[in-house]
Amino acid sequence: MIETDKLNNAEIGTLMHLIMQRLNFRIDNNKQTIIQLIQDLVKSKIITEKQSEYINIEKILKFTKSKMYYEIQNAKQINKEKPFYMYISADEIYHNKIDEKILVQGIIDLYYINKKGEIILVDYKTDYVSNNNEQELIDKYKTQLNIYKQALEQALNKKVKQIYIYSIYLNKEILIKQS
């Protein structure tokens, strides 16, 4: 492979997000269903054959064997890749007493309504984490996830029960907030 064919970490992260987005949560995925999903994406020209080689099937497979996956699989409702637009106080982002509103837009990776009717928010992260320090992810993404939580609560007129990061790098769910 020539040097220009290599993908950087951000590009690999985008591919992993794409697989998570396209994963059918209602089935018991296994290595073969994940491989088939990747092949379908190549066949549809959504990704290239070369890009497909960078997808870590084992990381996706570990997610499909997690407690979180089981709960999602049995959820009343699953919502993926939901865009939102919302005005929030500039102070919430910049923490310096600015009295202005800013338009924030984003895409929520996943939220689902579990069997109890509770809203659970999940954001996938592919970041490298030194020394398995999940607090790094919490510190880095807490503000972003609180904005996602506000957007969901405004849109659904209901409280979000739990917020998680699913770290693909660490192969684990990290609880950020529980109400």
mmCIF file of C-alpha atoms in Angstrom:
data_model
loop_
_atom_site.group_PDB
_atom_site.id
_atom_site.type_symbol
_atom_site.label_atom_id
_atom_site.label_comp_id
_atom_site.label_asym_id
_atom_site.label_seq_id
_atom_site.Cartn_x
_atom_site.Cartn_y
_atom_site.Cartn_z
ATOM 1 C CA MET A 1 0.000 0.000 0.000
ATOM 2 C CA ILE A 2 1.381 3.413 -0.878
ATOM 3 C CA GLU A 3 1.603 6.084 1.803
ATOM 4 C CA THR A 4 -1.325 8.149 0.461
ATOM 5 C CA ASP A 5 -3.663 5.173 0.885
ATOM 6 C CA LYS A 6 -3.345 5.273 4.666
ATOM 7 C CA LEU A 7 -6.234 6.660 6.661
ATOM 8 C CA ASN A 8 -5.703 8.913 9.655
ATOM 9 C CA ASN A 9 -7.348 8.322 13.036
ATOM 10 C CA ALA A 10 -10.200 10.751 12.318
ATOM 11 C CA GLU A 11 -11.035 8.946 9.072
ATOM 12 C CA ILE A 12 -10.942 5.569 10.808
ATOM 13 C CA GLY A 13 -13.167 6.985 13.556
ATOM 14 C CA THR A 14 -15.652 8.147 10.921
ATOM 15 C CA LEU A 15 -15.728 4.637 9.427
ATOM 16 C CA MET A 16 -16.340 3.071 12.841
ATOM 17 C CA HIS A 17 -19.179 5.560 13.461
ATOM 18 C CA LEU A 18 -20.679 4.636 10.105
ATOM 19 C CA ILE A 19 -20.736 0.953 11.026
ATOM 20 C CA MET A 20 -22.334 1.735 14.402
ATOM 21 C CA GLN A 21 -24.895 3.903 12.601
ATOM 22 C CA ARG A 22 -25.766 1.167 10.114
ATOM 23 C CA LEU A 23 -25.775 -1.705 12.617
ATOM 24 C CA ASN A 24 -29.150 -3.398 12.962
ATOM 25 C CA PHE A 25 -29.715 -3.406 16.720
ATOM 26 C CA ARG A 26 -32.750 -5.674 16.492
ATOM 27 C CA ILE A 27 -30.732 -8.745 15.531
ATOM 28 C CA ASP A 28 -28.067 -10.810 17.251
ATOM 29 C CA ASN A 29 -25.101 -9.584 15.270
ATOM 30 C CA ASN A 30 -22.063 -11.790 14.864
ATOM 31 C CA LYS A 31 -18.828 -11.580 12.915
ATOM 32 C CA GLN A 32 -20.553 -12.671 9.699
ATOM 33 C CA THR A 33 -23.380 -10.097 9.913
ATOM 34 C CA ILE A 34 -20.822 -7.343 10.514
ATOM 35 C CA ILE A 35 -18.692 -8.500 7.578
ATOM 36 C CA GLN A 36 -21.843 -8.585 5.429
ATOM 37 C CA LEU A 37 -22.719 -5.039 6.495
ATOM 38 C CA ILE A 38 -19.252 -3.843 5.489
ATOM 39 C CA GLN A 39 -19.453 -5.682 2.148
ATOM 40 C CA ASP A 40 -22.863 -4.107 1.479
ATOM 41 C CA LEU A 41 -21.385 -0.645 2.139
ATOM 42 C CA VAL A 42 -18.582 -1.364 -0.336
ATOM 43 C CA LYS A 43 -21.025 -2.753 -2.906
ATOM 44 C CA SER A 44 -23.196 0.375 -2.525
ATOM 45 C CA LYS A 45 -20.070 2.533 -2.979
ATOM 46 C CA ILE A 46 -20.613 4.190 0.406
ATOM 47 C CA ILE A 47 -17.083 3.147 1.360
ATOM 48 C CA THR A 48 -14.200 1.801 -0.695
ATOM 49 C CA GLU A 49 -12.631 -1.632 -0.423
ATOM 50 C CA LYS A 50 -9.479 0.028 0.935
ATOM 51 C CA GLN A 51 -11.492 1.876 3.619
ATOM 52 C CA SER A 52 -13.198 -1.361 4.624
ATOM 53 C CA GLU A 53 -9.807 -2.823 5.574
ATOM 54 C CA TYR A 54 -9.517 -0.241 8.365
ATOM 55 C CA ILE A 55 -12.735 -1.238 10.120
ATOM 56 C CA ASN A 56 -11.991 -3.126 13.307
ATOM 57 C CA ILE A 57 -14.617 -5.864 13.217
ATOM 58 C CA GLU A 58 -13.591 -7.175 16.647
ATOM 59 C CA LYS A 59 -14.327 -3.786 18.268
ATOM 60 C CA ILE A 60 -17.813 -3.728 16.705
ATOM 61 C CA LEU A 61 -18.370 -7.340 17.720
ATOM 62 C CA LYS A 62 -17.445 -6.546 21.347
ATOM 63 C CA PHE A 63 -20.069 -3.794 21.349
ATOM 64 C CA THR A 64 -22.708 -6.275 20.117
ATOM 65 C CA LYS A 65 -21.883 -8.521 23.089
ATOM 66 C CA SER A 66 -22.207 -5.738 25.670
ATOM 67 C CA LYS A 67 -24.911 -5.233 28.277
ATOM 68 C CA MET A 68 -25.728 -1.915 26.606
ATOM 69 C CA TYR A 69 -26.291 -3.587 23.224
ATOM 70 C CA TYR A 70 -28.688 -6.067 24.828
ATOM 71 C CA GLU A 71 -30.669 -3.213 26.373
ATOM 72 C CA ILE A 72 -30.760 -1.329 23.050
ATOM 73 C CA GLN A 73 -31.798 -4.495 21.238
ATOM 74 C CA ASN A 74 -34.788 -4.809 23.575
ATOM 75 C CA ALA A 75 -35.652 -1.105 23.689
ATOM 76 C CA LYS A 76 -39.132 0.189 22.900
ATOM 77 C CA GLN A 77 -37.667 2.702 20.462
ATOM 78 C CA ILE A 78 -34.209 3.216 18.889
ATOM 79 C CA ASN A 79 -33.203 6.535 17.314
ATOM 80 C CA LYS A 80 -29.901 6.944 15.457
ATOM 81 C CA GLU A 81 -28.144 9.956 13.959
ATOM 82 C CA LYS A 82 -30.711 12.562 14.988
ATOM 83 C CA PRO A 83 -29.786 16.134 14.024
ATOM 84 C CA PHE A 84 -30.759 19.025 16.265
ATOM 85 C CA TYR A 85 -30.583 22.821 16.345
ATOM 86 C CA MET A 86 -30.921 24.707 19.581
ATOM 87 C CA TYR A 87 -30.179 28.106 21.079
ATOM 88 C CA ILE A 88 -28.238 28.007 24.327
ATOM 89 C CA SER A 89 -26.508 30.544 26.514
ATOM 90 C CA ALA A 90 -22.928 31.277 25.411
ATOM 91 C CA ASP A 91 -21.931 30.987 29.061
ATOM 92 C CA GLU A 92 -22.813 27.260 29.018
ATOM 93 C CA ILE A 93 -20.103 26.649 26.443
ATOM 94 C CA TYR A 94 -17.483 29.282 27.210
ATOM 95 C CA HIS A 95 -18.034 29.681 30.988
ATOM 96 C CA ASN A 96 -17.240 33.380 31.040
ATOM 97 C CA LYS A 97 -20.488 35.190 31.815
ATOM 98 C CA ILE A 98 -21.405 36.086 28.239
ATOM 99 C CA ASP A 99 -25.050 37.097 28.085
ATOM 100 C CA GLU A 100 -25.789 35.943 24.532
ATOM 101 C CA LYS A 101 -27.498 33.025 22.881
ATOM 102 C CA ILE A 102 -25.708 30.866 20.332
ATOM 103 C CA LEU A 103 -27.231 28.542 17.757
ATOM 104 C CA VAL A 104 -25.795 25.076 18.322
ATOM 105 C CA GLN A 105 -26.256 22.221 15.923
ATOM 106 C CA GLY A 106 -25.233 18.622 16.254
ATOM 107 C CA ILE A 107 -26.080 15.039 15.554
ATOM 108 C CA ILE A 108 -26.954 12.670 18.359
ATOM 109 C CA ASP A 109 -25.390 9.254 17.653
ATOM 110 C CA LEU A 110 -28.041 7.270 19.479
ATOM 111 C CA TYR A 111 -30.796 7.545 21.989
ATOM 112 C CA TYR A 112 -33.267 4.889 22.909
ATOM 113 C CA ILE A 113 -36.281 4.420 25.095
ATOM 114 C CA ASN A 114 -35.805 1.383 27.289
ATOM 115 C CA LYS A 115 -38.469 -1.041 28.506
ATOM 116 C CA LYS A 116 -39.209 1.252 31.480
ATOM 117 C CA GLY A 117 -39.884 4.185 29.129
ATOM 118 C CA GLU A 118 -36.662 5.985 30.121
ATOM 119 C CA ILE A 119 -34.580 7.927 27.615
ATOM 120 C CA ILE A 120 -30.947 6.819 27.390
ATOM 121 C CA LEU A 121 -28.456 8.949 25.420
ATOM 122 C CA VAL A 122 -25.353 7.313 23.920
ATOM 123 C CA ASP A 123 -22.430 8.909 22.093
ATOM 124 C CA TYR A 124 -19.796 6.746 20.395
ATOM 125 C CA LYS A 125 -16.190 7.802 20.811
ATOM 126 C CA THR A 126 -13.194 6.282 19.072
ATOM 127 C CA ASP A 127 -10.519 8.397 20.789
ATOM 128 C CA TYR A 128 -7.322 6.800 22.037
ATOM 129 C CA VAL A 129 -7.321 6.880 25.842
ATOM 130 C CA SER A 130 -4.001 6.758 27.681
ATOM 131 C CA ASN A 131 -3.733 4.278 30.559
ATOM 132 C CA ASN A 132 -7.423 3.331 30.079
ATOM 133 C CA ASN A 133 -8.309 6.622 31.758
ATOM 134 C CA GLU A 134 -12.014 6.973 31.008
ATOM 135 C CA GLN A 135 -12.077 10.265 32.934
ATOM 136 C CA GLU A 136 -10.241 11.773 29.928
ATOM 137 C CA LEU A 137 -13.311 11.093 27.781
ATOM 138 C CA ILE A 138 -15.707 12.343 30.438
ATOM 139 C CA ASP A 139 -13.801 15.616 30.844
ATOM 140 C CA LYS A 140 -13.442 16.119 27.099
ATOM 141 C CA TYR A 141 -17.080 15.438 26.159
ATOM 142 C CA LYS A 142 -19.201 16.317 29.201
ATOM 143 C CA THR A 143 -20.230 19.759 27.866
ATOM 144 C CA GLN A 144 -21.118 18.326 24.437
ATOM 145 C CA LEU A 145 -23.237 15.578 25.981
ATOM 146 C CA ASN A 146 -25.038 17.991 28.282
ATOM 147 C CA ILE A 147 -25.997 20.025 25.204
ATOM 148 C CA TYR A 148 -27.279 16.837 23.534
ATOM 149 C CA LYS A 149 -29.254 16.073 26.692
ATOM 150 C CA GLN A 150 -30.850 19.545 26.672
ATOM 151 C CA ALA A 151 -31.736 19.195 22.985
ATOM 152 C CA LEU A 152 -33.386 15.822 23.557
ATOM 153 C CA GLU A 153 -35.293 17.020 26.602
ATOM 154 C CA GLN A 154 -36.592 20.047 24.701
ATOM 155 C CA ALA A 155 -37.575 17.969 21.671
ATOM 156 C CA LEU A 156 -39.223 15.142 23.611
ATOM 157 C CA ASN A 157 -40.485 17.145 26.599
ATOM 158 C CA LYS A 158 -39.165 14.434 28.886
ATOM 159 C CA LYS A 159 -36.064 14.015 31.066
ATOM 160 C CA VAL A 160 -33.070 11.976 29.867
ATOM 161 C CA LYS A 161 -32.456 9.270 32.473
ATOM 162 C CA GLN A 162 -28.850 8.345 31.622
ATOM 163 C CA ILE A 163 -26.020 9.609 29.438
ATOM 164 C CA TYR A 164 -23.276 7.278 28.244
ATOM 165 C CA ILE A 165 -20.158 7.405 26.178
ATOM 166 C CA TYR A 166 -19.490 4.117 24.458
ATOM 167 C CA SER A 167 -15.713 4.035 24.037
ATOM 168 C CA ILE A 168 -14.883 1.892 21.037
ATOM 169 C CA TYR A 169 -11.206 2.104 21.983
ATOM 170 C CA LEU A 170 -11.842 0.853 25.546
ATOM 171 C CA ASN A 171 -14.680 -1.511 24.519
ATOM 172 C CA LYS A 172 -16.917 -0.204 27.272
ATOM 173 C CA GLU A 173 -19.792 2.041 28.204
ATOM 174 C CA ILE A 174 -19.000 4.942 30.508
ATOM 175 C CA LEU A 175 -21.845 6.424 32.530
ATOM 176 C CA ILE A 176 -21.636 10.218 32.421
ATOM 177 C CA LYS A 177 -24.830 11.191 34.173
ATOM 178 C CA GLN A 178 -27.825 9.577 35.735
ATOM 179 C CA SER A 179 -30.895 11.457 36.915
#
